[in-house]
Amino acid sequence: MIHMEKLTKYYGDLCAVDRIDLDIHKGEITGLLGPNGAGKTTTMRMLTGYLLPTSGNIQVKDYSTEEDMLKIKRLIGYLPESAPLYHSMLVYDYLDYVARIRSLDRHARMKRIHELADLCGLNGIMHKGIGELSKGLKQRVGLAHAMMDDPEILVLDEPTSGLDPNQIVDIRDIIRRIGKEKTIILSTHILSEAEATCDRIVIIDKGKIVADGSTETLKKASGQEKTIRISLVDADLPSVQARLGAIEGVGAIEQTDALQPGELRLKIAVTGDDDLRQAIYRSIRETDWVLVEFSQEGKSLEKIFRELTKEA
């Protein structure tokens, strides 16, 4: 669907995007993650034709950005981080205005506006002024704008930036529904949102792709380190460290804050491919300790992100 080859962008002497190679497949929701200044927005702006690459090429379907940018723009709906809305207009009038610019006839305009009102949850605000709306509702109006002529590809730059938790969930649900029929590329700083929304995650740092794959693929590629958390009663830290530390594959055992008086909460680092939960449980069962909590977790996306993008 989208093929980027050796895509590069310089701002003077600053290399914002450095020879990126990336293929995005039809029907995927792809999340671009990276710290500020990593090159996410620049990449999106080159894809949408807002910026020209310094070198390299983007191909969308059978069209090249070097020769067919107008045809590519007709395939793409773009929502920048701050939706470009006319705050003095009513929501309905604004969407009708966008539909007219898209050359939809009267019947097609009415039908499409009603479809987008249902999809984006705008029915209750169609006759409100855009300037009166919360940021979350403005984002919904901007999303309806981007989808007016039913594009095959949606490019969303920080679609949940500045929204409260309820608004984030609403926008996430809308994106998931749209993603059943369209190819979506979105950038975000909210790692939990990327994990919950995206089929695929591309992490960019200093203009280069440093990781690419599903959340599970990234976790496996980052190593087999896992963490087991336990809570014990009637146990002391030195005895637990001596007993459980003797199990092969168990690393550091650290105490964390207790939720209840007399409770010993521990974080156990585990390496290797073996599942050590049974060995740890059997070792605890041979004592008089009372086990009140036992859980295992792998590397979080946040930890992977920090490892890949932190300064050397």
mmCIF file of C-alpha atoms in Angstrom:
data_model
loop_
_atom_site.group_PDB
_atom_site.id
_atom_site.type_symbol
_atom_site.label_atom_id
_atom_site.label_comp_id
_atom_site.label_asym_id
_atom_site.label_seq_id
_atom_site.Cartn_x
_atom_site.Cartn_y
_atom_site.Cartn_z
ATOM 1 C CA MET A 1 0.000 0.000 0.000
ATOM 2 C CA ILE A 2 2.714 2.493 1.052
ATOM 3 C CA HIS A 3 6.408 2.064 0.272
ATOM 4 C CA MET A 4 9.059 4.458 1.600
ATOM 5 C CA GLU A 5 12.573 4.030 0.257
ATOM 6 C CA LYS A 6 15.662 5.838 1.578
ATOM 7 C CA LEU A 7 13.386 8.665 2.705
ATOM 8 C CA THR A 8 15.490 11.594 3.936
ATOM 9 C CA LYS A 9 14.718 15.129 5.062
ATOM 10 C CA TYR A 10 17.191 17.856 6.059
ATOM 11 C CA TYR A 11 16.383 21.212 7.629
ATOM 12 C CA GLY A 12 19.592 23.035 6.840
ATOM 13 C CA ASP A 13 22.316 20.907 8.457
ATOM 14 C CA LEU A 14 19.835 19.025 10.677
ATOM 15 C CA CYS A 15 18.864 15.555 9.453
ATOM 16 C CA ALA A 16 15.279 15.063 10.692
ATOM 17 C CA VAL A 17 14.626 11.827 8.766
ATOM 18 C CA ASP A 18 17.576 9.629 7.872
ATOM 19 C CA ARG A 19 17.166 7.162 4.958
ATOM 20 C CA ILE A 20 14.022 5.466 6.248
ATOM 21 C CA ASP A 21 12.806 2.273 4.525
ATOM 22 C CA LEU A 22 9.246 1.367 5.496
ATOM 23 C CA ASP A 23 6.378 -0.629 3.990
ATOM 24 C CA ILE A 24 2.841 -0.198 5.350
ATOM 25 C CA HIS A 25 0.277 -2.773 4.312
ATOM 26 C CA LYS A 26 -3.381 -2.315 3.466
ATOM 27 C CA GLY A 27 -5.702 -2.571 6.459
ATOM 28 C CA GLU A 28 -2.996 -2.016 9.099
ATOM 29 C CA ILE A 29 -3.159 0.441 11.976
ATOM 30 C CA THR A 30 0.479 1.495 12.273
ATOM 31 C CA GLY A 31 1.706 3.590 15.185
ATOM 32 C CA LEU A 32 4.767 5.826 14.862
ATOM 33 C CA LEU A 33 6.402 6.265 18.270
ATOM 34 C CA GLY A 34 9.404 8.331 19.220
ATOM 35 C CA PRO A 35 10.625 11.128 21.479
ATOM 36 C CA ASN A 36 10.166 14.773 20.540
ATOM 37 C CA GLY A 37 12.223 15.612 17.462
ATOM 38 C CA ALA A 38 12.545 11.974 16.382
ATOM 39 C CA GLY A 39 11.122 12.634 12.886
ATOM 40 C CA LYS A 40 7.547 11.311 13.203
ATOM 41 C CA THR A 41 5.713 14.447 12.129
ATOM 42 C CA THR A 42 8.216 15.179 9.352
ATOM 43 C CA THR A 43 7.667 11.675 7.955
ATOM 44 C CA MET A 44 3.892 12.175 8.012
ATOM 45 C CA ARG A 45 4.156 15.574 6.352
ATOM 46 C CA MET A 46 6.245 14.111 3.529
ATOM 47 C CA LEU A 47 3.723 11.304 3.073
ATOM 48 C CA THR A 48 0.846 13.787 2.802
ATOM 49 C CA GLY A 49 2.722 16.099 0.434
ATOM 50 C CA TYR A 50 3.036 18.968 2.916
ATOM 51 C CA LEU A 51 6.848 18.665 2.738
ATOM 52 C CA LEU A 52 9.106 17.499 -0.078
ATOM 53 C CA PRO A 53 11.805 14.941 0.773
ATOM 54 C CA THR A 54 15.431 15.975 0.443
ATOM 55 C CA SER A 55 16.012 12.572 -1.141
ATOM 56 C CA GLY A 56 14.334 9.202 -1.389
ATOM 57 C CA ASN A 57 10.844 8.364 -2.566
ATOM 58 C CA ILE A 58 7.369 7.478 -1.292
ATOM 59 C CA GLN A 59 5.093 5.277 -3.363
ATOM 60 C CA VAL A 60 1.395 4.940 -2.544
ATOM 61 C CA LYS A 61 -0.282 2.122 -4.462
ATOM 62 C CA ASP A 62 1.013 2.713 -8.023
ATOM 63 C CA TYR A 63 1.731 6.418 -7.546
ATOM 64 C CA SER A 64 5.019 8.154 -6.733
ATOM 65 C CA THR A 65 5.325 11.381 -4.762
ATOM 66 C CA GLU A 66 7.774 12.649 -7.391
ATOM 67 C CA GLU A 67 5.214 12.513 -10.207
ATOM 68 C CA ASP A 68 1.707 11.828 -8.847
ATOM 69 C CA MET A 69 1.365 13.826 -5.622
ATOM 70 C CA LEU A 70 -2.117 15.113 -6.461
ATOM 71 C CA LYS A 71 -3.373 11.563 -7.040
ATOM 72 C CA ILE A 72 -1.789 10.471 -3.743
ATOM 73 C CA LYS A 73 -3.467 13.334 -1.873
ATOM 74 C CA ARG A 74 -6.835 12.109 -3.115
ATOM 75 C CA LEU A 75 -6.168 8.774 -1.388
ATOM 76 C CA ILE A 76 -5.228 10.305 1.979
ATOM 77 C CA GLY A 77 -7.146 11.953 4.807
ATOM 78 C CA TYR A 78 -4.869 13.935 7.143
ATOM 79 C CA LEU A 79 -5.553 15.138 10.690
ATOM 80 C CA PRO A 80 -2.673 17.216 12.104
ATOM 81 C CA GLU A 81 -2.152 17.512 15.859
ATOM 82 C CA SER A 82 -4.202 20.720 16.015
ATOM 83 C CA ALA A 83 -7.260 20.239 13.814
ATOM 84 C CA PRO A 84 -7.512 23.171 11.321
ATOM 85 C CA LEU A 85 -11.109 24.193 12.099
ATOM 86 C CA TYR A 86 -13.047 27.434 11.638
ATOM 87 C CA HIS A 87 -14.154 28.163 15.207
ATOM 88 C CA SER A 88 -16.806 30.695 14.166
ATOM 89 C CA MET A 89 -18.788 28.091 12.183
ATOM 90 C CA LEU A 90 -21.368 25.580 13.353
ATOM 91 C CA VAL A 91 -20.275 21.942 13.134
ATOM 92 C CA TYR A 92 -22.868 21.127 10.447
ATOM 93 C CA ASP A 93 -22.003 24.203 8.385
ATOM 94 C CA TYR A 94 -18.313 23.415 8.607
ATOM 95 C CA LEU A 95 -18.748 19.805 7.449
ATOM 96 C CA ASP A 96 -21.060 20.975 4.655
ATOM 97 C CA TYR A 97 -18.378 23.489 3.630
ATOM 98 C CA VAL A 98 -15.714 20.737 3.559
ATOM 99 C CA ALA A 99 -18.040 18.504 1.505
ATOM 100 C CA ARG A 100 -18.595 21.283 -1.038
ATOM 101 C CA ILE A 101 -14.828 21.775 -1.389
ATOM 102 C CA ARG A 102 -14.639 18.035 -2.080
ATOM 103 C CA SER A 103 -17.198 18.579 -4.901
ATOM 104 C CA LEU A 104 -19.856 16.301 -3.399
ATOM 105 C CA ASP A 105 -23.337 16.969 -4.815
ATOM 106 C CA ARG A 106 -26.246 17.809 -2.498
ATOM 107 C CA HIS A 107 -27.476 14.235 -2.025
ATOM 108 C CA ALA A 108 -23.946 12.870 -1.494
ATOM 109 C CA ARG A 109 -23.166 15.714 0.959
ATOM 110 C CA MET A 110 -26.210 15.007 3.128
ATOM 111 C CA LYS A 111 -25.577 11.270 3.155
ATOM 112 C CA ARG A 112 -21.856 11.593 3.987
ATOM 113 C CA ILE A 113 -22.373 14.170 6.739
ATOM 114 C CA HIS A 114 -24.941 11.910 8.439
ATOM 115 C CA GLU A 115 -22.603 8.902 8.131
ATOM 116 C CA LEU A 116 -19.725 10.809 9.699
ATOM 117 C CA ALA A 117 -21.941 12.242 12.445
ATOM 118 C CA ASP A 118 -22.862 8.672 13.440
ATOM 119 C CA LEU A 119 -19.308 7.335 13.153
ATOM 120 C CA CYS A 120 -17.597 10.183 15.026
ATOM 121 C CA GLY A 121 -20.339 10.758 17.619
ATOM 122 C CA LEU A 122 -21.304 14.250 16.436
ATOM 123 C CA ASN A 123 -25.112 13.997 16.320
ATOM 124 C CA GLY A 124 -25.608 15.926 19.560
ATOM 125 C CA ILE A 125 -23.389 18.866 18.563
ATOM 126 C CA MET A 126 -24.126 19.434 14.879
ATOM 127 C CA HIS A 127 -25.667 22.868 15.549
ATOM 128 C CA LYS A 128 -23.102 24.031 18.111
ATOM 129 C CA GLY A 129 -20.327 26.471 17.327
ATOM 130 C CA ILE A 130 -16.945 24.790 16.918
ATOM 131 C CA GLY A 131 -15.371 27.378 19.207
ATOM 132 C CA GLU A 132 -17.635 26.186 22.061
ATOM 133 C CA LEU A 133 -16.450 22.577 21.861
ATOM 134 C CA SER A 134 -13.949 20.779 24.077
ATOM 135 C CA LYS A 135 -10.687 19.658 22.515
ATOM 136 C CA GLY A 136 -11.940 16.063 22.327
ATOM 137 C CA LEU A 137 -15.029 17.085 20.347
ATOM 138 C CA LYS A 138 -12.921 19.311 18.090
ATOM 139 C CA GLN A 139 -10.735 16.274 17.360
ATOM 140 C CA ARG A 140 -13.849 14.349 16.348
ATOM 141 C CA VAL A 141 -14.878 17.149 13.981
ATOM 142 C CA GLY A 142 -11.336 17.174 12.552
ATOM 143 C CA LEU A 143 -11.525 13.405 12.070
ATOM 144 C CA ALA A 144 -14.823 13.769 10.213
ATOM 145 C CA HIS A 145 -13.159 16.436 8.029
ATOM 146 C CA ALA A 146 -10.260 14.087 7.217
ATOM 147 C CA MET A 147 -12.695 11.315 6.256
ATOM 148 C CA MET A 148 -15.126 13.395 4.208
ATOM 149 C CA ASP A 149 -14.313 11.902 0.810
ATOM 150 C CA ASP A 150 -13.834 8.385 2.231
ATOM 151 C CA PRO A 151 -10.034 8.136 1.750
ATOM 152 C CA GLU A 152 -8.287 4.770 1.664
ATOM 153 C CA ILE A 153 -5.538 6.008 4.017
ATOM 154 C CA LEU A 154 -5.826 8.054 7.201
ATOM 155 C CA VAL A 155 -2.806 9.885 8.644
ATOM 156 C CA LEU A 156 -3.366 11.051 12.235
ATOM 157 C CA ASP A 157 -0.720 13.125 14.019
ATOM 158 C CA GLU A 158 -1.104 12.837 17.820
ATOM 159 C CA PRO A 159 -4.906 12.321 17.627
ATOM 160 C CA THR A 160 -5.251 11.969 21.435
ATOM 161 C CA SER A 161 -2.821 14.715 22.500
ATOM 162 C CA GLY A 162 -4.221 16.834 25.325
ATOM 163 C CA LEU A 163 -7.393 14.779 25.777
ATOM 164 C CA ASP A 164 -8.703 13.486 29.088
ATOM 165 C CA PRO A 165 -8.899 9.679 29.710
ATOM 166 C CA ASN A 166 -12.565 9.420 28.644
ATOM 167 C CA GLN A 167 -11.931 11.346 25.430
ATOM 168 C CA ILE A 168 -8.885 9.192 24.687
ATOM 169 C CA VAL A 169 -10.994 6.030 24.973
ATOM 170 C CA ASP A 170 -13.651 7.528 22.656
ATOM 171 C CA ILE A 171 -11.097 8.483 19.971
ATOM 172 C CA ARG A 172 -9.393 5.084 20.309
ATOM 173 C CA ASP A 173 -12.712 3.288 19.728
ATOM 174 C CA ILE A 174 -13.428 5.414 16.653
ATOM 175 C CA ILE A 175 -9.963 4.675 15.228
ATOM 176 C CA ARG A 176 -10.414 0.933 15.822
ATOM 177 C CA ARG A 177 -13.768 0.996 13.992
ATOM 178 C CA ILE A 178 -12.323 2.949 11.069
ATOM 179 C CA GLY A 179 -9.300 0.637 10.985
ATOM 180 C CA LYS A 180 -11.472 -2.318 10.001
ATOM 181 C CA GLU A 181 -11.826 -0.778 6.537
ATOM 182 C CA LYS A 182 -8.867 1.583 6.092
ATOM 183 C CA THR A 183 -5.100 1.844 6.397
ATOM 184 C CA ILE A 184 -4.257 4.116 9.334
ATOM 185 C CA ILE A 185 -0.940 5.694 10.312
ATOM 186 C CA LEU A 186 -0.888 7.545 13.614
ATOM 187 C CA SER A 187 1.760 9.065 15.818
ATOM 188 C CA THR A 188 1.445 9.199 19.589
ATOM 189 C CA HIS A 189 3.414 9.785 22.783
ATOM 190 C CA ILE A 190 0.960 7.679 24.806
ATOM 191 C CA LEU A 191 2.484 4.199 24.777
ATOM 192 C CA SER A 192 -0.564 2.512 26.300
ATOM 193 C CA GLU A 193 -2.677 3.952 23.478
ATOM 194 C CA ALA A 194 -0.322 2.595 20.839
ATOM 195 C CA GLU A 195 -0.436 -0.832 22.477
ATOM 196 C CA ALA A 196 -4.240 -0.800 22.698
ATOM 197 C CA THR A 197 -4.925 0.667 19.246
ATOM 198 C CA CYS A 198 -2.189 -0.342 16.793
ATOM 199 C CA ASP A 199 -1.595 -3.606 14.946
ATOM 200 C CA ARG A 200 2.008 -2.605 14.384
ATOM 201 C CA ILE A 201 4.422 -0.234 16.103
ATOM 202 C CA VAL A 202 7.349 1.573 14.466
ATOM 203 C CA ILE A 203 9.727 3.308 16.895
ATOM 204 C CA ILE A 204 11.747 6.187 15.433
ATOM 205 C CA ASP A 205 14.730 7.828 17.113
ATOM 206 C CA LYS A 206 16.954 10.560 15.657
ATOM 207 C CA GLY A 207 15.393 10.087 12.234
ATOM 208 C CA LYS A 208 16.009 6.316 12.067
ATOM 209 C CA ILE A 209 13.736 3.322 12.613
ATOM 210 C CA VAL A 210 15.008 1.460 15.677
ATOM 211 C CA ALA A 211 12.171 -1.094 16.034
ATOM 212 C CA ASP A 212 9.295 -2.366 13.911
ATOM 213 C CA GLY A 213 6.656 -4.993 14.660
ATOM 214 C CA SER A 214 3.676 -5.906 16.807
ATOM 215 C CA THR A 215 3.886 -5.301 20.549
ATOM 216 C CA GLU A 216 4.478 -9.005 21.172
ATOM 217 C CA THR A 217 7.186 -9.135 18.483
ATOM 218 C CA LEU A 218 8.996 -6.159 20.031
ATOM 219 C CA LYS A 219 8.830 -7.725 23.491
ATOM 220 C CA LYS A 220 10.288 -11.010 22.215
ATOM 221 C CA ALA A 221 13.009 -9.242 20.231
ATOM 222 C CA SER A 222 14.062 -7.196 23.254
ATOM 223 C CA GLY A 223 15.022 -10.282 25.218
ATOM 224 C CA GLN A 224 13.488 -12.861 27.517
ATOM 225 C CA GLU A 225 13.757 -10.849 30.726
ATOM 226 C CA LYS A 226 10.626 -11.162 32.855
ATOM 227 C CA THR A 227 9.572 -9.980 36.292
ATOM 228 C CA ILE A 228 7.754 -12.033 38.919
ATOM 229 C CA ARG A 229 6.029 -10.178 41.733
ATOM 230 C CA ILE A 230 5.173 -11.933 44.991
ATOM 231 C CA SER A 231 3.816 -10.904 48.369
ATOM 232 C CA LEU A 232 4.592 -12.955 51.468
ATOM 233 C CA VAL A 233 3.541 -12.896 55.113
ATOM 234 C CA ASP A 234 5.719 -14.272 57.925
ATOM 235 C CA ALA A 235 8.867 -13.981 55.796
ATOM 236 C CA ASP A 236 12.016 -11.860 55.994
ATOM 237 C CA LEU A 237 13.998 -10.470 53.076
ATOM 238 C CA PRO A 238 17.398 -12.185 53.711
ATOM 239 C CA SER A 239 15.805 -15.632 53.998
ATOM 240 C CA VAL A 240 13.752 -15.147 50.826
ATOM 241 C CA GLN A 241 16.757 -13.881 48.882
ATOM 242 C CA ALA A 242 18.853 -16.851 50.004
ATOM 243 C CA ARG A 243 16.203 -19.474 49.177
ATOM 244 C CA LEU A 244 14.780 -18.128 45.910
ATOM 245 C CA GLY A 245 18.118 -16.753 44.726
ATOM 246 C CA ALA A 246 19.448 -20.303 44.628
ATOM 247 C CA ILE A 247 17.024 -21.180 41.810
ATOM 248 C CA GLU A 248 18.791 -21.128 38.446
ATOM 249 C CA GLY A 249 17.531 -18.249 36.319
ATOM 250 C CA VAL A 250 16.480 -16.060 39.247
ATOM 251 C CA GLY A 251 18.282 -12.717 39.290
ATOM 252 C CA ALA A 252 17.922 -9.742 41.599
ATOM 253 C CA ILE A 253 15.256 -9.909 44.302
ATOM 254 C CA GLU A 254 14.160 -6.447 45.411
ATOM 255 C CA GLN A 255 11.703 -5.332 48.053
ATOM 256 C CA THR A 256 8.908 -2.967 47.035
ATOM 257 C CA ASP A 257 6.380 -1.015 49.080
ATOM 258 C CA ALA A 258 4.008 -3.219 51.090
ATOM 259 C CA LEU A 259 0.256 -2.748 50.762
ATOM 260 C CA GLN A 260 -0.493 -4.209 54.195
ATOM 261 C CA PRO A 261 1.452 -4.176 57.512
ATOM 262 C CA GLY A 262 3.578 -7.298 57.908
ATOM 263 C CA GLU A 263 3.531 -8.020 54.176
ATOM 264 C CA LEU A 264 6.776 -8.500 52.237
ATOM 265 C CA ARG A 265 6.341 -7.486 48.582
ATOM 266 C CA LEU A 266 9.125 -8.487 46.209
ATOM 267 C CA LYS A 267 10.130 -7.989 42.590
ATOM 268 C CA ILE A 268 12.103 -10.932 41.172
ATOM 269 C CA ALA A 269 14.062 -10.575 37.916
ATOM 270 C CA VAL A 270 13.965 -13.736 35.777
ATOM 271 C CA THR A 271 16.107 -14.426 32.726
ATOM 272 C CA GLY A 272 16.161 -17.227 30.178
ATOM 273 C CA ASP A 273 13.438 -19.116 28.339
ATOM 274 C CA ASP A 274 12.312 -21.360 31.207
ATOM 275 C CA ASP A 275 9.122 -20.650 33.135
ATOM 276 C CA LEU A 276 10.289 -20.499 36.752
ATOM 277 C CA ARG A 277 6.914 -19.945 38.369
ATOM 278 C CA GLN A 278 6.487 -23.565 39.388
ATOM 279 C CA ALA A 279 9.996 -23.796 40.874
ATOM 280 C CA ILE A 280 9.481 -20.592 42.860
ATOM 281 C CA TYR A 281 6.076 -21.728 44.105
ATOM 282 C CA ARG A 282 7.371 -25.138 45.197
ATOM 283 C CA SER A 283 10.276 -23.523 47.042
ATOM 284 C CA ILE A 284 7.901 -21.200 48.920
ATOM 285 C CA ARG A 285 5.524 -24.085 49.716
ATOM 286 C CA GLU A 286 8.326 -25.872 51.597
ATOM 287 C CA THR A 287 8.435 -23.009 54.138
ATOM 288 C CA ASP A 288 5.988 -21.496 56.629
ATOM 289 C CA TRP A 289 5.647 -18.343 54.523
ATOM 290 C CA VAL A 290 2.141 -17.353 53.442
ATOM 291 C CA LEU A 291 1.914 -16.502 49.742
ATOM 292 C CA VAL A 292 -0.748 -13.831 49.141
ATOM 293 C CA GLU A 293 0.245 -12.573 45.666
ATOM 294 C CA PHE A 294 1.988 -14.154 42.671
ATOM 295 C CA SER A 295 2.139 -12.666 39.161
ATOM 296 C CA GLN A 296 4.470 -12.572 36.183
ATOM 297 C CA GLU A 297 4.942 -9.750 33.692
ATOM 298 C CA GLY A 298 7.160 -9.318 30.654
ATOM 299 C CA LYS A 299 8.911 -6.177 29.484
ATOM 300 C CA SER A 300 6.489 -3.308 29.075
ATOM 301 C CA LEU A 301 6.346 -1.291 25.870
ATOM 302 C CA GLU A 302 7.429 1.714 27.930
ATOM 303 C CA LYS A 303 10.620 -0.050 29.041
ATOM 304 C CA ILE A 304 11.398 -1.161 25.484
ATOM 305 C CA PHE A 305 10.800 2.390 24.242
ATOM 306 C CA ARG A 306 13.137 3.861 26.858
ATOM 307 C CA GLU A 307 15.878 1.330 26.104
ATOM 308 C CA LEU A 308 15.706 2.046 22.368
ATOM 309 C CA THR A 309 15.542 5.845 22.551
ATOM 310 C CA LYS A 310 17.627 6.784 25.596
ATOM 311 C CA GLU A 311 20.864 8.687 25.149
ATOM 312 C CA ALA A 312 24.007 6.586 25.040
#
